[in-house]
Tab-separated table of C-alpha atoms in Angstrom:
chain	number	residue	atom	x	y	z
R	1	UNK	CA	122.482	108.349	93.803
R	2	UNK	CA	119.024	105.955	93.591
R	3	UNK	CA	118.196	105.009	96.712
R	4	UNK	CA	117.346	101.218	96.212
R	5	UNK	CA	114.779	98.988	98.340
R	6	UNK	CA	114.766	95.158	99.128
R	7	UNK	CA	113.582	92.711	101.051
R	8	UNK	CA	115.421	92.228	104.443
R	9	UNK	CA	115.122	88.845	104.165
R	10	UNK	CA	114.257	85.588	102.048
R	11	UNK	CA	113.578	82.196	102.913
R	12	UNK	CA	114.186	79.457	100.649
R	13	UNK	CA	114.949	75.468	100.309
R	14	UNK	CA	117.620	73.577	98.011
R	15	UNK	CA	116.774	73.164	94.468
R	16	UNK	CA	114.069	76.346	94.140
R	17	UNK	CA	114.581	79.501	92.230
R	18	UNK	CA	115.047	82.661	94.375
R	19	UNK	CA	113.983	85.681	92.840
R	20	UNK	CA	114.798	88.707	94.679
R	21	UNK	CA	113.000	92.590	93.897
R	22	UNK	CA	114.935	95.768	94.130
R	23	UNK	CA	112.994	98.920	93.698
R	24	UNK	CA	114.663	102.293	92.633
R	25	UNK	CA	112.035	104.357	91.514
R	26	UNK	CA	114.559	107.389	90.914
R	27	UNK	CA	117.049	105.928	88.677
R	28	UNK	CA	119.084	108.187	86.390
R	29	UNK	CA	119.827	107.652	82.777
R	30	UNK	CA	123.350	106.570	83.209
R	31	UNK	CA	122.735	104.390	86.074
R	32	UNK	CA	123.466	100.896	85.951
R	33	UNK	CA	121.803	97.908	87.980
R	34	UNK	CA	124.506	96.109	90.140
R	35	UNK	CA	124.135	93.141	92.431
R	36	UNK	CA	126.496	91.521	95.087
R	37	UNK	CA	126.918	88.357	97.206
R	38	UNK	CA	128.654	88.707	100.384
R	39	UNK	CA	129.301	85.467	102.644
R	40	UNK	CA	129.764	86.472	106.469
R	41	UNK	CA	133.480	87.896	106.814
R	42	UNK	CA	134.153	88.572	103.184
R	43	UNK	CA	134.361	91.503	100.826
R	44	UNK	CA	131.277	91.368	98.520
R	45	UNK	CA	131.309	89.580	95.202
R	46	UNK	CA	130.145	91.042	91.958
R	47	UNK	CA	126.964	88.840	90.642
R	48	UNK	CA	126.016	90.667	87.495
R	49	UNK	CA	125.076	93.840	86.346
R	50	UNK	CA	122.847	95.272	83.384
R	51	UNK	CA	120.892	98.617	82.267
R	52	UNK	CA	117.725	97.103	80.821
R	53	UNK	CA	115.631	94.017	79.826
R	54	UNK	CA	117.272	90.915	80.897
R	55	UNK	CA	121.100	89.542	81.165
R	56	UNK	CA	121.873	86.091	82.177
R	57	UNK	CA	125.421	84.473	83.237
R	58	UNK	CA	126.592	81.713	84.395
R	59	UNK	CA	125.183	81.888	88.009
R	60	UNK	CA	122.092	83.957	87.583
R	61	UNK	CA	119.898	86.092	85.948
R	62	UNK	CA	118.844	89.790	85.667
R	63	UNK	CA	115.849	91.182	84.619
R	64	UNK	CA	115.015	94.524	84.243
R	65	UNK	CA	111.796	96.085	83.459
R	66	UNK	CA	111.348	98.881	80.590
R	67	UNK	CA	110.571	101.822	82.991
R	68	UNK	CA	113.576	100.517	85.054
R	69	UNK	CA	112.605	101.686	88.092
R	70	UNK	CA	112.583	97.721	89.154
R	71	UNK	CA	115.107	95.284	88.897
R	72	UNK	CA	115.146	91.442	89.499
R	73	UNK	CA	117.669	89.180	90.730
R	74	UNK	CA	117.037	85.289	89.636
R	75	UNK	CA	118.880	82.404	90.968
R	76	UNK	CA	118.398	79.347	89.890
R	77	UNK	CA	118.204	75.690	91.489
R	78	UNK	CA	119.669	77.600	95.279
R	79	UNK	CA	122.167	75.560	96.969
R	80	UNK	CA	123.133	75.710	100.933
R	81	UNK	CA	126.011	77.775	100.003
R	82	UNK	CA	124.135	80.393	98.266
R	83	UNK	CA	123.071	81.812	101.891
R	84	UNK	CA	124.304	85.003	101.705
R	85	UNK	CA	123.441	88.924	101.465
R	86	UNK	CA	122.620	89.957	98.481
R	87	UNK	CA	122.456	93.769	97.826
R	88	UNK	CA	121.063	95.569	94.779
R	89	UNK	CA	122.942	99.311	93.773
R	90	UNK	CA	122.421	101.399	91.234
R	91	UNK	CA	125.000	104.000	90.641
R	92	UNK	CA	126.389	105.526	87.221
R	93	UNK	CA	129.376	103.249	85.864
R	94	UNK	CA	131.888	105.965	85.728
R	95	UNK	CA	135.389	105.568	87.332
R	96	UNK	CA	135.583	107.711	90.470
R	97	UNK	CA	131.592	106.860	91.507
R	98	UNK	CA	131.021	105.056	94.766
R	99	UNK	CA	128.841	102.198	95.407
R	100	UNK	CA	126.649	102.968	98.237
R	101	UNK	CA	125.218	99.815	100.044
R	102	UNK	CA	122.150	99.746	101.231
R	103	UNK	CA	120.835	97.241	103.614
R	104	UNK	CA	120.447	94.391	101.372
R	105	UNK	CA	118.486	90.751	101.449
R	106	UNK	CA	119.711	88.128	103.556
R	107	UNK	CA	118.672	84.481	101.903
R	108	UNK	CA	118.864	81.685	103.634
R	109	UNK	CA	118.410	78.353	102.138
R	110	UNK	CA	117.414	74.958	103.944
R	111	UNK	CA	117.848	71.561	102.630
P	1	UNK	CA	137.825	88.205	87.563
P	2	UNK	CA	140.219	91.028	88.843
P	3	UNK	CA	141.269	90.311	92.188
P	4	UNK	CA	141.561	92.668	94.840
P	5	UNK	CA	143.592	92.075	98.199
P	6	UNK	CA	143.843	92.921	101.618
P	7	UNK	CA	146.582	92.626	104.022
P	8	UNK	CA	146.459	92.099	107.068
P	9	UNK	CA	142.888	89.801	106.802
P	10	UNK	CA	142.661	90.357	110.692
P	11	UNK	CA	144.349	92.092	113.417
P	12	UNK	CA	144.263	92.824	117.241
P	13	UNK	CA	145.698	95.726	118.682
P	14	UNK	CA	145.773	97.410	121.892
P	15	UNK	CA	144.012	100.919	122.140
P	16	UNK	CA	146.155	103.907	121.288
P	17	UNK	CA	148.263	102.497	118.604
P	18	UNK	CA	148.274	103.032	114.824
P	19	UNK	CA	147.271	100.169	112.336
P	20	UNK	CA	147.871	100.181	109.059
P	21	UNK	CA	145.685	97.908	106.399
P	22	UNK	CA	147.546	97.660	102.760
P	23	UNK	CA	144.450	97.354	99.239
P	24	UNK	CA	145.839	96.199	96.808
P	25	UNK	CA	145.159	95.427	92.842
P	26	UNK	CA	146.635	92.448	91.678
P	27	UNK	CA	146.186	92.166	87.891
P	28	UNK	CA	145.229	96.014	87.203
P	29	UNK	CA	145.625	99.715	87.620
P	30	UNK	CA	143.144	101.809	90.025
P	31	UNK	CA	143.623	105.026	90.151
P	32	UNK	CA	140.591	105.357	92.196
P	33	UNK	CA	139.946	102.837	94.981
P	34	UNK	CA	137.198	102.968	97.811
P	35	UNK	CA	136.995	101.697	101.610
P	36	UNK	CA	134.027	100.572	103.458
P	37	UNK	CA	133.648	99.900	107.043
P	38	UNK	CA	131.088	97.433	107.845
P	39	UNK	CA	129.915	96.864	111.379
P	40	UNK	CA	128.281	93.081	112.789
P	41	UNK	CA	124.758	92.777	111.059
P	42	UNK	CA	125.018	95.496	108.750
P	43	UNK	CA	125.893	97.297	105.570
P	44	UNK	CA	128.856	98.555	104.300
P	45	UNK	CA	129.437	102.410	105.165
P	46	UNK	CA	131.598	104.258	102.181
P	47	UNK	CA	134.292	105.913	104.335
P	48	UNK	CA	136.512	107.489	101.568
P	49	UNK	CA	137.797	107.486	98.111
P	50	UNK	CA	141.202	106.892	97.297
P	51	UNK	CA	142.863	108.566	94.542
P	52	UNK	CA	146.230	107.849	93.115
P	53	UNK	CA	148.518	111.096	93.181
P	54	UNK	CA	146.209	113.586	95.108
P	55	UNK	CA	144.092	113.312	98.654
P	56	UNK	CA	141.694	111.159	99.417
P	57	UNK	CA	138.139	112.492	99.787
P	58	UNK	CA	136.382	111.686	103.063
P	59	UNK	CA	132.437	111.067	103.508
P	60	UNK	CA	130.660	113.187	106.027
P	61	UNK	CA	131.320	112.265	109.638
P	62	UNK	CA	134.783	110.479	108.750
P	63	UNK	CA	137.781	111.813	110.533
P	64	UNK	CA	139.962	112.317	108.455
P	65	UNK	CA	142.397	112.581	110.993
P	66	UNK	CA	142.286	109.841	112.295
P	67	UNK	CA	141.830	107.253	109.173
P	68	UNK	CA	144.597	108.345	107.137
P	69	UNK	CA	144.225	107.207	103.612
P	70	UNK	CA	147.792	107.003	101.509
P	71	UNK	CA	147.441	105.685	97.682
P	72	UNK	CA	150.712	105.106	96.882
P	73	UNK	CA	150.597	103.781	93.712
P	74	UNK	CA	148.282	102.610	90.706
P	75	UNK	CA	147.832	99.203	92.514
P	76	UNK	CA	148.656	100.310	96.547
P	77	UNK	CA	146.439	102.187	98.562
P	78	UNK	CA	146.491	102.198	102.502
P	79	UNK	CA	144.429	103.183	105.430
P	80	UNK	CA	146.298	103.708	108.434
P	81	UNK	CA	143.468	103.580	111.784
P	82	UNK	CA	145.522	106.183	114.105
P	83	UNK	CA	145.330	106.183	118.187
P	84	UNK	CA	142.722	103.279	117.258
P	85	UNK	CA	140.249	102.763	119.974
P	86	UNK	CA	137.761	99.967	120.724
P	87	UNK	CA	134.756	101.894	119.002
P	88	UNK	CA	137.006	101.734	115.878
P	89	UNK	CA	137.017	97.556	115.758
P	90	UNK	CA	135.283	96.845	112.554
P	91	UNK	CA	135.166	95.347	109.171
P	92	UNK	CA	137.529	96.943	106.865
P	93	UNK	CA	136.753	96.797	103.360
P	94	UNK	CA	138.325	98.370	100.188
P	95	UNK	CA	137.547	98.137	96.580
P	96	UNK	CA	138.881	99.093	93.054
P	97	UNK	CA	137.165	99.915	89.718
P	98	UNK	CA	138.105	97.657	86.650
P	99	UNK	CA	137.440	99.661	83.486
P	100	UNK	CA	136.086	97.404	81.044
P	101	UNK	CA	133.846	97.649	77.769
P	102	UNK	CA	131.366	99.336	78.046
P	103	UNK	CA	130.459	99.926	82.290
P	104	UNK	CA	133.208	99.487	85.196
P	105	UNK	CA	132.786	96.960	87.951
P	106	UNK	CA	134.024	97.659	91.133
P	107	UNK	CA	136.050	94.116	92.873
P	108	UNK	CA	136.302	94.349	96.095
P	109	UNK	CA	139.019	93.082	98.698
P	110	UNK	CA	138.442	89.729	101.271
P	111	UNK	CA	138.134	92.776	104.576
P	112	UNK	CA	140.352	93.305	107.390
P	113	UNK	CA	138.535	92.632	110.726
P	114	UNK	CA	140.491	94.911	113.161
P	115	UNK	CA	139.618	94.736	116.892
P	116	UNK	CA	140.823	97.267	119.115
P	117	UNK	CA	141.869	95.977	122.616
């Protein structure tokens, strides 16, 4: 499995956009790019995934490089309640294959 | 989104008894779900994979033993924390593929926060 690496931490204010690096130089060809959100005391919460250039839904944005050994995470106009941990996998998206955290990015937003 | 859930969301028990912590898949089939255990200030650690109709596969340094994983059905799978001690209060975490398209994305459960008198 990639190993991934983030930031441990972000710092950010209300109304900014929060884009947060993963790197995973060893990336397979049937890995996919995954990023969660998990609040303190809660299971984490799927944000979006995608194999290459850019996806965007309705909460944020994903863009991924052609080499794909990077990966983006963009959220737009951060609220208080996006303070959270966000972690960045990359595993292949076959039933049956783990998701192996690693240590993630904590954000914290200020008003 | 599929929805994963946990039961019990917390529980206290006293050291040397036997918890068990019910995953369960409310709107779809798993015949694969996962548990975590996540300790204060860090990440989740994969502990085992549940499969439906055969044994559960352990990670390295997991007793197998003593978490004892049961999937009993396409949308039930169970981890029972035996002779539970204090070192064994924790976050407990499980999650389920949803086969979808074109990739599968894993939902995962609201945790379990067990502490171990």
């Amino acid at each position: 499995l990639a190993k991934t690496t983030q930031p441990i931490s972000m710092d950010s204010y209300e109304g900014q956009e929060v884009n947060i690096t993963c790197s995973h130089n060893n990336i397979a060809t049937n890995d996919y790019i995954t990023w969660y959100q998990q609040f303190p005391s809660q299971g984490p919460r799927f944000i979006i995934q995608g194999y290459k250039t850019k996806v965007t839904n309705e909460v944020a944005s994903l863009f991924i490089p052609a080499d794909r050994k990077s990966s983006t995470l963009s959220l737009p106009r951060v609220s208080l309640s996006d303070t959270a941990v966000y972690y960045c996998l990359v595993a292949t998206n076959q039933a049956g294959t783990a998701l192996i955290f690693g240590k993630g990015t904590t954000l914290s937003v200020s008003s | 989104g599929a929805v994963v859930s946990q039961h019990p969301s917390w529980v206290i028990c006293k050291s040397g008894t036997s918890v068990k912590i019910e995953c369960r898949s409310l709107d779809f089939q798993a015949t694969t779900m996962f548990w975590y255990r996540q300790f204060p200030k860090q990440s989740l650690m994969l502990m085992a994979t549940s499969n439906e109709g055969s044994k559960a596969t352990y990670e390295q340094g997991v007793e197998k033993d003593k978490f004892l994983i049961n999937h009993a059905s396409l949308t039930l799978s169970t981890l029972t924390v035996t002779s539970a001690h204090p070192e064994d209060s924790s976050f407990y975490i499980c999650s389920a593929p949803l086969a979808g398209g074109f990739t599968d994305t894993q939902y995962f459960g609201p945790g379990t926060r067990l502490t171990v008198l």
